[in-house]
Short mmCIF file of C-alpha atoms in Angstrom, two decimals:
data_model
loop_
_atom_site.label_atom_id
_atom_site.label_comp_id
_atom_site.label_asym_id
_atom_site.label_seq_id
_atom_site.Cartn_x
_atom_site.Cartn_y
_atom_site.Cartn_z
CA MET Y 3 252.00 214.06 -48.86
CA ARG Y 4 253.14 217.59 -49.41
CA GLN Y 5 256.56 219.07 -49.53
CA LYS Y 6 257.93 222.43 -50.40
CA LYS Y 7 257.40 222.64 -54.13
CA HIS Y 8 260.35 223.52 -56.24
CA TRP Y 9 259.66 226.24 -58.82
CA LEU Y 10 261.58 224.32 -61.46
CA LEU Y 11 259.28 221.32 -61.02
CA THR Y 12 256.22 223.56 -61.25
CA LEU Y 13 257.52 225.13 -64.44
CA TYR Y 14 258.21 221.67 -65.88
CA GLY Y 15 254.72 220.50 -64.91
CA TYR Y 16 253.01 223.36 -66.73
CA LEU Y 17 255.29 222.94 -69.74
CA MET Y 18 254.45 219.24 -70.10
CA LEU Y 19 250.76 219.96 -69.65
CA LEU Y 20 251.03 222.47 -72.46
CA LEU Y 21 252.90 220.01 -74.70
CA LEU Y 22 250.28 217.37 -73.96
CA LEU Y 23 247.38 219.56 -75.05
CA LEU Y 24 249.02 221.65 -77.77
CA PRO Y 25 248.72 219.00 -80.53
CA LEU Y 26 244.99 218.65 -79.92
CA VAL Y 27 244.48 222.41 -79.77
CA LEU Y 28 246.28 222.64 -83.09
CA VAL Y 29 243.78 220.22 -84.63
CA VAL Y 30 240.90 222.36 -83.38
CA VAL Y 31 242.47 225.54 -84.78
CA THR Y 32 243.14 224.05 -88.23
CA SER Y 33 239.54 222.85 -88.53
CA PHE Y 34 238.45 226.50 -88.93
CA GLY Y 35 240.99 227.54 -91.58
CA SER Y 36 239.46 228.43 -94.91
CA GLN Y 37 242.32 227.19 -97.13
CA ALA Y 38 242.20 223.66 -98.48
CA ALA Y 39 245.88 223.11 -97.74
CA ILE Y 40 246.65 223.22 -94.04
CA THR Y 41 249.32 225.88 -93.39
CA PHE Y 42 250.42 227.85 -90.37
CA PRO Y 43 249.16 230.28 -89.32
CA ILE Y 44 245.68 229.50 -90.65
CA LYS Y 45 243.95 232.05 -92.84
CA GLY Y 46 240.32 233.09 -92.58
CA PHE Y 47 237.56 231.44 -90.64
CA THR Y 48 235.04 228.94 -91.94
CA LEU Y 49 232.77 226.15 -90.84
CA LYS Y 50 232.64 224.56 -94.29
CA TRP Y 51 234.86 221.62 -93.30
CA TYR Y 52 232.32 220.63 -90.70
CA ALA Y 53 229.65 220.70 -93.42
CA ASN Y 54 232.00 218.70 -95.64
CA ILE Y 55 231.98 215.84 -93.11
CA LEU Y 56 228.34 215.20 -93.97
CA SER Y 57 229.08 215.08 -97.70
CA GLN Y 58 231.52 212.22 -97.15
CA PRO Y 59 229.28 209.14 -97.23
CA ASP Y 60 232.05 206.99 -95.72
CA PHE Y 61 232.21 209.22 -92.64
CA VAL Y 62 228.45 209.19 -92.13
CA THR Y 63 227.91 205.45 -92.60
CA GLY Y 64 231.20 204.77 -90.82
CA PHE Y 65 230.01 206.67 -87.79
CA LYS Y 66 226.74 204.74 -87.71
CA THR Y 67 228.39 201.34 -88.13
CA SER Y 68 231.17 202.07 -85.62
CA PHE Y 69 228.57 203.24 -83.14
CA ALA Y 70 226.41 200.15 -83.61
CA VAL Y 71 229.37 197.76 -83.41
CA ALA Y 72 230.70 199.46 -80.26
CA VAL Y 73 227.31 199.32 -78.53
CA THR Y 74 226.75 195.67 -79.48
CA ALA Y 75 230.23 194.51 -78.50
CA SER Y 76 230.22 196.39 -75.17
CA PHE Y 77 226.75 195.08 -74.34
CA LEU Y 78 227.74 191.50 -75.19
CA ALA Y 79 230.92 191.75 -73.11
CA ILE Y 80 228.99 192.97 -70.06
CA VAL Y 81 226.20 190.41 -70.38
CA ILE Y 82 228.61 187.52 -70.86
CA GLY Y 83 231.37 188.80 -68.58
CA THR Y 84 229.34 189.82 -65.52
CA PRO Y 85 228.24 186.26 -64.57
CA ALA Y 86 231.84 185.11 -64.90
CA VAL Y 87 233.14 187.87 -62.61
CA TYR Y 88 230.35 187.12 -60.14
CA ALA Y 89 231.30 183.44 -60.10
CA LEU Y 90 235.00 184.24 -59.66
CA THR Y 91 234.52 186.73 -56.82
CA ARG Y 92 231.67 185.00 -54.96
CA ARG Y 93 231.62 181.29 -55.53
CA GLY Y 94 235.09 180.18 -54.45
CA ILE Y 95 236.09 178.74 -57.81
CA HIS Y 96 239.11 176.44 -57.87
CA HIS Y 97 241.94 177.77 -60.04
CA ALA Y 98 240.33 181.22 -60.13
CA ASN Y 99 243.72 182.62 -61.20
CA TRP Y 100 243.76 180.39 -64.23
CA PHE Y 101 240.34 181.64 -65.31
CA GLN Y 102 241.43 185.25 -64.76
CA THR Y 103 244.42 184.72 -67.04
CA VAL Y 104 242.22 183.28 -69.79
CA PHE Y 105 239.70 186.11 -69.49
CA LEU Y 106 242.46 188.71 -69.63
CA SER Y 107 244.27 187.00 -72.52
CA PRO Y 108 242.95 189.49 -75.11
CA THR Y 109 245.27 192.05 -73.51
CA LEU Y 110 248.23 189.68 -73.70
CA ILE Y 111 248.10 189.23 -77.46
CA PRO Y 112 248.89 192.29 -79.60
CA GLU Y 113 245.74 193.67 -81.25
CA ILE Y 114 247.21 193.53 -84.73
CA VAL Y 115 247.79 189.80 -84.23
CA ILE Y 116 244.20 189.27 -83.02
CA GLY Y 117 242.94 191.03 -86.14
CA PHE Y 118 245.07 188.89 -88.44
CA ALA Y 119 244.17 185.66 -86.62
CA LEU Y 120 240.43 186.37 -86.74
CA PHE Y 121 240.61 187.30 -90.40
CA GLN Y 122 242.57 184.20 -91.31
CA SER Y 123 240.64 181.58 -89.39
CA LEU Y 124 237.09 182.97 -89.26
CA VAL Y 125 236.73 185.03 -92.43
CA ILE Y 126 238.96 183.05 -94.81
CA GLY Y 127 238.93 179.72 -92.95
CA ILE Y 128 235.27 179.12 -92.18
CA LYS Y 129 233.91 181.90 -94.39
CA LEU Y 130 231.96 183.80 -91.75
CA PRO Y 131 230.61 187.19 -92.90
CA LEU Y 132 232.67 190.20 -91.80
CA MET Y 133 230.14 191.79 -89.46
CA PRO Y 134 229.86 189.00 -86.85
CA VAL Y 135 233.65 188.54 -86.87
CA LEU Y 136 234.15 192.28 -86.40
CA ILE Y 137 231.75 192.26 -83.44
CA THR Y 138 233.56 189.21 -82.05
CA GLY Y 139 236.88 191.03 -82.28
CA HIS Y 140 235.53 194.08 -80.49
CA PHE Y 141 233.85 191.82 -77.91
CA LEU Y 142 237.24 190.23 -77.18
CA LEU Y 143 238.72 193.72 -76.68
CA SER Y 144 235.98 194.59 -74.20
CA VAL Y 145 236.03 191.47 -72.00
CA PRO Y 146 239.19 192.42 -70.04
CA TYR Y 147 237.66 195.78 -69.08
CA VAL Y 148 234.59 194.00 -67.69
CA ILE Y 149 236.73 191.49 -65.82
CA ARG Y 150 239.10 194.03 -64.25
CA MET Y 151 236.74 196.90 -63.44
CA LEU Y 152 233.94 194.66 -62.17
CA THR Y 153 236.22 192.43 -60.11
CA ALA Y 154 237.50 195.53 -58.33
CA ARG Y 155 233.93 196.68 -57.68
CA LEU Y 156 232.54 193.33 -56.51
CA LEU Y 157 235.43 192.77 -54.12
CA LEU Y 158 234.47 196.04 -52.43
CA PHE Y 159 230.77 195.20 -52.40
CA ASP Y 160 229.61 194.06 -48.96
CA GLN Y 161 228.58 190.43 -49.23
CA THR Y 162 226.50 190.57 -46.06
CA ILE Y 163 223.90 192.62 -47.94
CA GLU Y 164 223.41 189.67 -50.28
CA GLU Y 165 223.25 187.28 -47.34
CA ALA Y 166 220.60 189.45 -45.72
CA SER Y 167 218.55 189.22 -48.89
CA TRP Y 168 218.91 185.42 -49.01
CA LEU Y 169 217.90 185.13 -45.36
CA SER Y 170 214.81 187.24 -46.05
CA GLY Y 171 213.75 184.56 -48.48
CA ALA Y 172 214.80 186.01 -51.82
CA SER Y 173 216.28 183.50 -54.24
CA LYS Y 174 219.87 183.89 -55.37
CA ILE Y 175 218.75 184.94 -58.83
CA LYS Y 176 216.33 187.49 -57.45
CA THR Y 177 219.01 188.81 -55.10
CA PHE Y 178 221.43 189.18 -57.99
CA PHE Y 179 219.00 191.22 -60.08
CA ARG Y 180 217.33 193.19 -57.29
CA VAL Y 181 220.21 193.76 -54.89
CA VAL Y 182 223.56 193.28 -56.60
CA ILE Y 183 222.84 194.84 -60.00
CA PRO Y 184 221.25 198.08 -58.66
CA ASN Y 185 224.24 198.52 -56.37
CA ILE Y 186 226.82 198.17 -59.10
CA SER Y 187 224.87 199.91 -61.88
CA GLY Y 188 227.19 202.95 -61.82
CA THR Y 189 230.22 200.74 -62.34
CA LEU Y 190 228.45 198.81 -65.09
CA LEU Y 191 227.71 202.04 -66.91
CA ALA Y 192 231.33 203.17 -66.50
CA ILE Y 193 232.49 199.82 -67.90
CA PHE Y 194 230.09 200.17 -70.79
CA ILE Y 195 231.48 203.61 -71.65
CA MET Y 196 235.07 202.40 -71.38
CA CYS Y 197 234.36 199.43 -73.66
CA PHE Y 198 232.50 201.73 -76.04
CA ILE Y 199 235.40 204.21 -76.31
CA ASN Y 200 237.87 201.41 -76.84
CA SER Y 201 235.81 199.66 -79.48
CA PHE Y 202 234.76 202.82 -81.29
CA ASN Y 203 238.39 203.96 -81.54
CA ASN Y 204 239.91 200.60 -82.42
CA ILE Y 205 241.99 200.39 -85.57
CA PRO Y 206 244.28 197.31 -85.59
CA ILE Y 207 241.48 194.72 -85.41
CA THR Y 208 239.02 196.77 -87.44
CA LEU Y 209 241.52 197.19 -90.26
CA PHE Y 210 241.50 193.46 -91.01
CA LEU Y 211 237.77 193.06 -90.72
CA ASN Y 212 236.27 195.93 -92.68
CA GLY Y 213 235.60 195.90 -96.38
CA PRO Y 214 233.85 197.70 -99.22
CA SER Y 215 230.50 196.73 -97.73
CA LEU Y 216 231.48 197.44 -94.14
CA THR Y 217 232.80 200.93 -93.44
CA MET Y 218 234.03 201.87 -89.97
CA LEU Y 219 234.77 205.47 -88.99
CA PRO Y 220 238.44 205.29 -87.88
CA THR Y 221 239.47 203.31 -90.95
CA ALA Y 222 237.38 205.61 -93.17
CA ILE Y 223 239.33 208.59 -91.82
CA LEU Y 224 242.55 206.66 -92.32
CA ASN Y 225 241.64 206.03 -95.97
CA TYR Y 226 240.63 209.65 -96.49
CA LEU Y 227 243.91 210.81 -94.97
CA GLN Y 228 245.86 208.71 -97.45
CA ASN Y 229 244.48 210.68 -100.41
CA ASN Y 230 243.67 214.09 -98.93
CA TYR Y 231 245.30 216.47 -96.52
CA ASP Y 232 242.60 219.02 -95.87
CA PRO Y 233 240.84 220.40 -92.78
CA THR Y 234 237.96 217.91 -93.10
CA VAL Y 235 240.07 215.51 -91.05
CA SER Y 236 240.58 218.27 -88.46
CA ALA Y 237 236.84 218.86 -88.33
CA VAL Y 238 235.95 215.21 -87.89
CA SER Y 239 238.73 214.99 -85.28
CA VAL Y 240 237.11 217.79 -83.31
CA ILE Y 241 233.81 215.91 -83.36
CA LEU Y 242 235.59 212.78 -82.08
CA MET Y 243 237.29 214.79 -79.32
CA LEU Y 244 233.94 216.20 -78.24
CA LEU Y 245 232.60 212.65 -78.12
CA THR Y 246 235.57 211.54 -75.99
CA GLY Y 247 235.05 214.53 -73.70
CA LEU Y 248 231.37 213.69 -73.30
CA MET Y 249 232.17 210.06 -72.51
CA MET Y 250 234.79 211.05 -69.93
CA TRP Y 251 232.35 213.48 -68.33
CA LEU Y 252 229.72 210.75 -68.09
CA MET Y 253 232.23 208.33 -66.66
CA GLU Y 254 233.49 210.85 -64.13
CA ARG Y 255 229.91 211.25 -62.95
CA MET Y 256 229.85 207.49 -62.39
CA ASN Y 257 233.15 207.92 -60.56
CA GLY Y 258 234.45 205.43 -63.05
CA LEU Y 259 237.71 207.10 -64.00
CA THR Y 260 239.23 205.94 -60.77
CA HIS Y 261 238.61 202.47 -62.15
CA VAL Y 262 240.37 203.37 -65.37
CA ASN Y 263 243.45 204.33 -63.40
CA GLU Y 264 243.16 201.05 -61.58
CA HIS Y 265 242.92 199.29 -64.92
CA LEU Y 266 246.11 200.96 -66.13
CA ASN Y 267 247.90 200.00 -62.96
CA GLN Y 268 246.84 196.38 -63.09
CA LYS Y 269 247.89 196.14 -66.69
CA GLY Y 270 251.45 196.28 -65.50
CA GLN Y 271 251.06 193.89 -62.63
CA LYS Y 272 249.00 191.04 -64.00
CA MET E 8 226.56 169.11 -57.13
CA ARG E 9 224.01 171.67 -58.25
CA ASP E 10 226.26 174.41 -56.92
CA ARG E 11 229.11 173.35 -59.12
CA ARG E 12 226.89 173.24 -62.17
CA ILE E 13 225.81 176.84 -61.55
CA SER E 14 229.43 177.99 -61.34
CA VAL E 15 230.17 176.25 -64.62
CA ALA E 16 227.12 177.84 -66.24
CA LEU E 17 228.25 181.30 -65.13
CA LEU E 18 231.81 180.86 -66.36
CA LEU E 19 231.20 178.87 -69.50
CA PRO E 20 229.99 181.57 -71.95
CA SER E 21 233.07 183.78 -71.47
CA LEU E 22 235.39 180.80 -71.44
CA VAL E 23 233.99 179.30 -74.64
CA GLY E 24 233.94 182.70 -76.34
CA ILE E 25 237.61 183.37 -75.64
CA ILE E 26 238.84 179.85 -76.37
CA LEU E 27 236.85 179.54 -79.59
CA PHE E 28 237.34 183.03 -80.99
CA LEU E 29 240.72 184.07 -79.63
CA ILE E 30 242.90 181.19 -78.49
CA PHE E 31 241.90 178.81 -81.26
CA PRO E 32 242.49 181.30 -84.12
CA VAL E 33 245.81 182.40 -82.63
CA VAL E 34 246.99 178.81 -82.16
CA GLN E 35 245.90 178.02 -85.70
CA LEU E 36 248.00 180.97 -86.82
CA VAL E 37 251.24 180.11 -85.03
CA LEU E 38 251.23 176.30 -85.11
CA PRO E 39 252.21 176.04 -88.79
CA VAL E 40 255.11 178.39 -88.11
CA ILE E 41 256.36 176.24 -85.23
CA PHE E 42 255.59 172.74 -86.50
CA GLY E 43 254.95 173.13 -90.23
CA VAL E 44 257.00 171.53 -92.98
CA LYS E 45 260.47 173.06 -93.02
CA SER E 46 259.20 175.59 -90.50
CA ASN E 47 262.61 176.05 -88.90
CA GLU E 48 264.07 176.78 -92.25
CA THR E 49 261.50 179.45 -93.08
CA TYR E 50 261.82 181.03 -89.66
CA PHE E 51 265.58 181.24 -89.87
CA SER E 52 265.61 182.44 -93.44
CA PHE E 53 263.16 185.13 -92.34
CA LEU E 54 265.51 186.16 -89.55
CA LYS E 55 268.52 186.01 -91.86
CA ALA E 56 267.13 188.43 -94.43
CA THR E 57 268.87 191.77 -93.96
CA TYR E 58 265.63 193.61 -94.68
CA ASN E 59 263.81 191.82 -91.85
CA GLN E 60 266.74 192.20 -89.50
CA GLN E 61 266.66 195.92 -90.12
CA ILE E 62 262.98 196.03 -89.20
CA ILE E 63 263.49 193.96 -86.06
CA PHE E 64 266.36 196.16 -84.87
CA ARG E 65 264.40 199.30 -85.74
CA THR E 66 261.41 198.06 -83.73
CA ILE E 67 263.57 197.26 -80.70
CA GLY E 68 265.45 200.55 -81.01
CA ILE E 69 262.28 202.62 -81.24
CA ALA E 70 260.75 200.84 -78.24
CA PHE E 71 263.93 201.30 -76.25
CA VAL E 72 264.28 205.03 -76.95
CA THR E 73 260.55 205.50 -76.29
CA THR E 74 260.82 203.82 -72.90
CA LEU E 75 263.92 205.77 -71.95
CA GLY E 76 262.33 209.05 -73.06
CA LEU E 77 259.19 208.26 -71.10
CA LEU E 78 261.13 207.53 -67.91
CA VAL E 79 262.92 210.85 -68.16
CA LEU E 80 259.81 212.86 -69.08
CA ALA E 81 257.12 211.16 -66.99
CA PHE E 82 258.94 210.79 -63.69
CA PRO E 83 259.23 214.50 -62.76
CA PHE E 84 255.74 215.13 -64.14
CA ALA E 85 254.27 212.38 -61.97
CA PHE E 86 256.12 213.88 -59.00
CA TRP E 87 254.61 217.26 -59.76
CA ILE E 88 251.08 215.87 -59.96
CA ALA E 89 251.51 213.71 -56.87
CA HIS E 90 252.38 216.80 -54.84
CA GLN E 91 249.20 218.68 -55.75
CA ARG E 92 246.12 218.85 -53.58
CA VAL E 93 243.80 215.85 -54.05
CA LYS E 94 241.26 217.83 -56.07
CA VAL E 95 243.84 219.28 -58.43
CA ARG E 96 245.45 215.86 -58.76
CA LYS E 97 242.14 214.33 -59.83
CA LEU E 98 241.54 217.06 -62.37
CA LEU E 99 245.05 216.70 -63.81
CA SER E 100 244.64 212.93 -64.06
CA LEU E 101 241.55 213.56 -66.16
CA VAL E 102 243.37 216.01 -68.39
CA ILE E 103 246.26 213.66 -69.11
CA LEU E 104 243.90 210.76 -69.83
CA PHE E 105 242.13 212.75 -72.53
CA PRO E 106 244.73 212.39 -75.32
CA MET E 107 244.98 208.66 -74.64
CA LEU E 108 241.23 208.09 -74.86
CA THR E 109 241.00 210.17 -78.02
CA ASN E 110 240.99 208.26 -81.30
CA ALA E 111 244.45 207.22 -82.49
CA VAL E 112 243.81 208.79 -85.89
CA VAL E 113 243.12 212.14 -84.24
CA ARG E 114 246.18 211.90 -82.01
CA ASN E 115 248.50 211.03 -84.86
CA PHE E 116 246.92 213.48 -87.28
CA ALA E 117 247.85 216.17 -84.75
CA TRP E 118 251.47 215.06 -85.01
CA ILE E 119 251.29 215.01 -88.81
CA LEU E 120 250.22 218.67 -88.59
CA ILE E 121 253.23 219.39 -86.40
CA LEU E 122 255.93 217.27 -88.04
CA GLY E 123 254.85 217.23 -91.69
CA ARG E 124 256.56 218.90 -94.65
CA ASN E 125 254.46 222.04 -94.30
CA GLY E 126 253.86 221.43 -90.63
CA LEU E 127 254.26 223.66 -87.64
CA VAL E 128 257.88 222.76 -86.91
CA ASN E 129 259.04 223.24 -90.50
CA THR E 130 257.12 226.51 -90.81
CA LEU E 131 258.79 227.81 -87.66
CA LEU E 132 262.26 226.63 -88.69
CA MET E 133 261.94 228.28 -92.12
CA ASP E 134 260.46 231.52 -90.76
CA LEU E 135 263.35 231.79 -88.35
CA HIS E 136 265.75 231.04 -91.25
CA ILE E 137 267.26 228.13 -89.41
CA VAL E 138 266.73 225.94 -92.49
CA ASN E 139 266.04 226.77 -96.12
CA GLN E 140 264.22 223.61 -97.03
CA PRO E 141 261.67 221.64 -95.02
CA VAL E 142 263.36 219.07 -92.82
CA ARG E 143 262.10 215.53 -93.12
CA ILE E 144 260.76 214.50 -89.71
CA LEU E 145 257.50 212.78 -90.60
CA TYR E 146 257.96 209.18 -91.82
CA THR E 147 261.17 208.72 -89.85
CA ASN E 148 261.97 206.77 -86.69
CA THR E 149 262.03 210.05 -84.77
CA ALA E 150 258.38 210.72 -85.66
CA ILE E 151 257.38 207.25 -84.46
CA VAL E 152 259.23 207.75 -81.16
CA ILE E 153 257.52 211.12 -80.61
CA GLY E 154 254.11 209.63 -81.36
CA LEU E 155 254.69 206.66 -79.06
CA ILE E 156 255.92 208.85 -76.20
CA TYR E 157 252.77 210.93 -76.61
CA LEU E 158 250.65 207.76 -76.59
CA PHE E 159 252.19 206.13 -73.52
CA PHE E 160 252.90 209.25 -71.43
CA PRO E 161 249.55 209.00 -69.58
CA VAL E 162 250.11 205.29 -68.88
CA MET E 163 253.53 205.85 -67.37
CA VAL E 164 252.45 208.92 -65.39
CA THR E 165 249.35 207.20 -63.99
CA MET E 166 251.38 204.19 -62.91
CA LEU E 167 253.92 206.39 -61.15
CA ILE E 168 251.52 208.82 -59.44
CA ASP E 169 249.90 206.16 -57.27
CA SER E 170 253.17 204.80 -55.97
CA ILE E 171 254.58 208.28 -55.37
CA VAL E 172 251.47 209.24 -53.42
CA SER E 173 251.71 206.12 -51.29
CA LEU E 174 255.41 206.62 -50.49
CA ASP E 175 256.11 206.13 -46.82
CA GLN E 176 256.84 209.70 -45.73
CA SER E 177 258.08 208.73 -42.28
CA ILE E 178 261.16 206.96 -43.67
CA ASP E 179 262.07 210.13 -45.52
CA GLU E 180 261.61 212.21 -42.39
CA ALA E 181 263.67 209.78 -40.34
CA ALA E 182 266.46 210.02 -42.89
CA ALA E 183 266.22 213.81 -42.86
CA MET E 184 266.48 213.89 -39.09
CA SER E 185 269.51 211.61 -39.27
CA GLY E 186 271.10 214.29 -41.40
CA ALA E 187 270.69 212.94 -44.94
CA GLY E 188 270.57 215.65 -47.59
CA PRO E 189 267.77 215.91 -50.17
CA LEU E 190 269.80 214.22 -52.92
CA THR E 191 270.88 211.32 -50.74
CA ARG E 192 267.29 210.92 -49.57
CA PHE E 193 266.01 210.89 -53.13
CA PHE E 194 268.45 208.25 -54.33
CA LYS E 195 268.63 206.15 -51.17
CA ILE E 196 265.06 206.42 -49.85
CA THR E 197 262.59 207.57 -52.49
CA LEU E 198 263.91 205.88 -55.61
CA PRO E 199 264.24 202.37 -54.14
CA GLN E 200 260.60 202.51 -53.05
CA LEU E 201 259.57 203.30 -56.62
CA THR E 202 261.66 200.62 -58.33
CA THR E 203 258.73 198.25 -58.86
CA SER E 204 256.49 200.74 -60.59
CA LEU E 205 259.36 202.18 -62.61
CA LEU E 206 260.32 198.70 -63.83
CA THR E 207 256.81 197.41 -64.48
CA GLY E 208 255.89 200.69 -66.15
CA SER E 209 258.95 200.48 -68.38
CA ILE E 210 258.28 196.90 -69.43
CA LEU E 211 254.61 197.64 -70.08
CA VAL E 212 255.51 200.61 -72.23
CA PHE E 213 258.33 198.75 -73.99
CA ALA E 214 256.01 195.89 -74.96
CA GLY E 215 253.31 198.36 -75.96
CA ALA E 216 255.75 200.28 -78.15
CA MET E 217 256.97 197.07 -79.82
CA THR E 218 253.44 195.97 -80.71
CA ALA E 219 251.57 199.26 -81.34
CA TYR E 220 250.20 199.58 -84.85
CA THR E 221 248.39 202.83 -85.61
CA THR E 222 251.13 205.23 -84.48
CA PRO E 223 253.96 203.68 -86.54
CA GLN E 224 251.58 203.30 -89.48
CA LEU E 225 250.64 206.97 -89.56
CA LEU E 226 253.93 208.54 -88.50
CA GLY E 227 256.37 206.03 -90.01
CA GLY E 228 254.45 204.76 -92.99
CA ASN E 229 256.13 202.43 -95.44
CA SER E 230 259.47 204.22 -95.28
CA SER E 231 259.94 203.32 -91.64
CA LEU E 232 258.41 199.89 -91.14
CA VAL E 233 258.28 198.19 -87.75
CA LEU E 234 257.11 194.64 -86.96
CA SER E 235 253.42 195.50 -86.60
CA THR E 236 253.25 197.52 -89.80
CA LEU E 237 255.27 194.80 -91.53
CA LEU E 238 252.66 192.25 -90.41
CA TYR E 239 249.86 194.26 -92.01
CA GLN E 240 251.88 194.92 -95.16
CA GLN E 241 252.86 191.26 -95.60
CA SER E 242 249.37 189.93 -94.99
CA MET E 243 247.04 192.41 -96.65
CA THR E 244 249.18 194.20 -99.23
CA LEU E 245 251.61 191.49 -100.35
CA GLY E 246 249.51 188.46 -99.45
CA ASP E 247 252.49 186.59 -97.99
CA TRP E 248 250.70 184.93 -95.08
CA ARG E 249 253.63 182.78 -94.14
CA ALA E 250 255.84 185.80 -93.49
CA ALA E 251 252.94 187.55 -91.75
CA SER E 252 252.48 184.54 -89.44
CA ILE E 253 256.17 184.60 -88.55
CA VAL E 254 255.91 188.28 -87.63
CA ALA E 255 252.74 187.53 -85.63
CA LEU E 256 254.52 184.80 -83.67
CA THR E 257 257.42 187.15 -82.98
CA LEU E 258 255.02 189.80 -81.65
CA ILE E 259 253.25 187.27 -79.41
CA LEU E 260 256.58 186.09 -78.02
CA ILE E 261 257.58 189.68 -77.24
CA ALA E 262 254.30 190.30 -75.43
CA LEU E 263 254.49 187.07 -73.43
CA ALA E 264 258.14 187.57 -72.53
CA SER E 265 257.50 191.05 -71.17
CA LEU E 266 254.58 189.73 -69.15
CA SER E 267 256.69 186.99 -67.58
CA ILE E 268 259.48 189.42 -66.75
CA THR E 269 256.96 191.75 -65.08
CA LYS E 270 255.61 188.84 -63.04
CA VAL E 271 259.05 187.80 -61.89
CA ILE E 272 259.92 191.38 -60.90
CA THR E 273 256.73 192.00 -58.93
CA LYS E 274 257.12 188.64 -57.23
CA ARG E 275 260.74 189.20 -56.27
CA ILE E 276 260.24 192.72 -54.98
CA SER E 277 257.08 192.05 -53.02
CA GLY E 278 258.87 189.03 -51.50
CA GLY E 279 256.70 186.40 -53.12
CA ASN E 280 253.48 187.93 -51.84
CA GLU E 281 252.11 188.64 -55.25
CA VAL E 282 248.33 188.65 -55.36
#
């Protein structure tokens, strides 16, 4: 739909866009300032803060651990969640709504509460080591993305293609791996990226489940920020923004961002 | 019954995972608060403490102002985006998603740079001789509201764009032909069609603002505690797990209440045809 655009609305649109991006641009600018205290306007130009990232062992190990946890949790969520979505969309399950609600329940409970509950009952209660509990927490975060994004995709996927495969003599399992999976691989990759971003960036759950022996990047930055206020944080922020940009670019190539919008919309309705 | 067994096998791993690792721990957390010895007493004494009351009212107030601010700011912006060509609209949707998908530490660090003692705003105010001393903005309720509006802006806008795009244009045209002016048409035709998304968006954002952790932690700190930061402080810093569990239960109730309200609204407006 198009109407005559009002100039005031256009002006407002550009102004908000500017306000939306200005804070992030500011972070980028400050990462190049040569003074240890961040002031405006910045003085000089240096790349030493980027080099300083590497001399912070917590940032380096934190990045590695966060990366590994995010990959593991996203992978687990897809492997465990995909069969469930397939069953719900294809096999005429009774009380499918009830199952949906259970699978989406990680979005119903505030993250900070999930973190506290996991810490209390799994770490303190049955004395599980931190790492598996941390992965469990991030897995729980990822499941709803798999359920929502994949349900949307499978409902659009033409079931007659599967039937054709069955009629040609392929078993249901073979059909699933040779026909269904290749057709939804783009969506699966988009889901993986979305879960990865969410897990990699998570703070509320991670905060309860990291420790001296288990450093995660976001909480490491948080700790650093409590004692220092220098452009190292700006520099590491720029790296994280580049990572986010890369992920979004990949996802856009999978046409997956449309699914993200869908996810946001459903959040309010379910 | 082989068929049924396969369905169970497909559903079971996710089901067990969520029940065992989410529902069970959460139930274990809240049950003692509800049914424990003298649990009513502890809950009410928690609510009676002036300090806690202050935090509860602050949390509600911040969420309320955030939601109101978002409605005012996001609505015209969503209108602007919805009226762009499809390609531009897609690009803009990407741009506004970027801050939301960026790490919360990064997002809030940006606001610390802007609102802090030696931040951008204070530097500008002092250079222009509007103030002589830095104004305290960071670690106040205002800072939290700003951070939360920044966080939820993309959510609200995305929710509104879709329903604005799918507005039934013919009704508007019919009203125009019947002689209704632009203002009348906006309030009598356009706005009623958007009520559902405005309401659901508001509730979603309100609940999100009440339960968000990282933003109030970084921009409010200990001088402006809200329920979520109180939960972390009570449990990990002070080691008072009983108080922390009470806060956790309160947060769960808030989240569940907002969900039920959203369900009722969508059901009522879509005439009981909710999917």
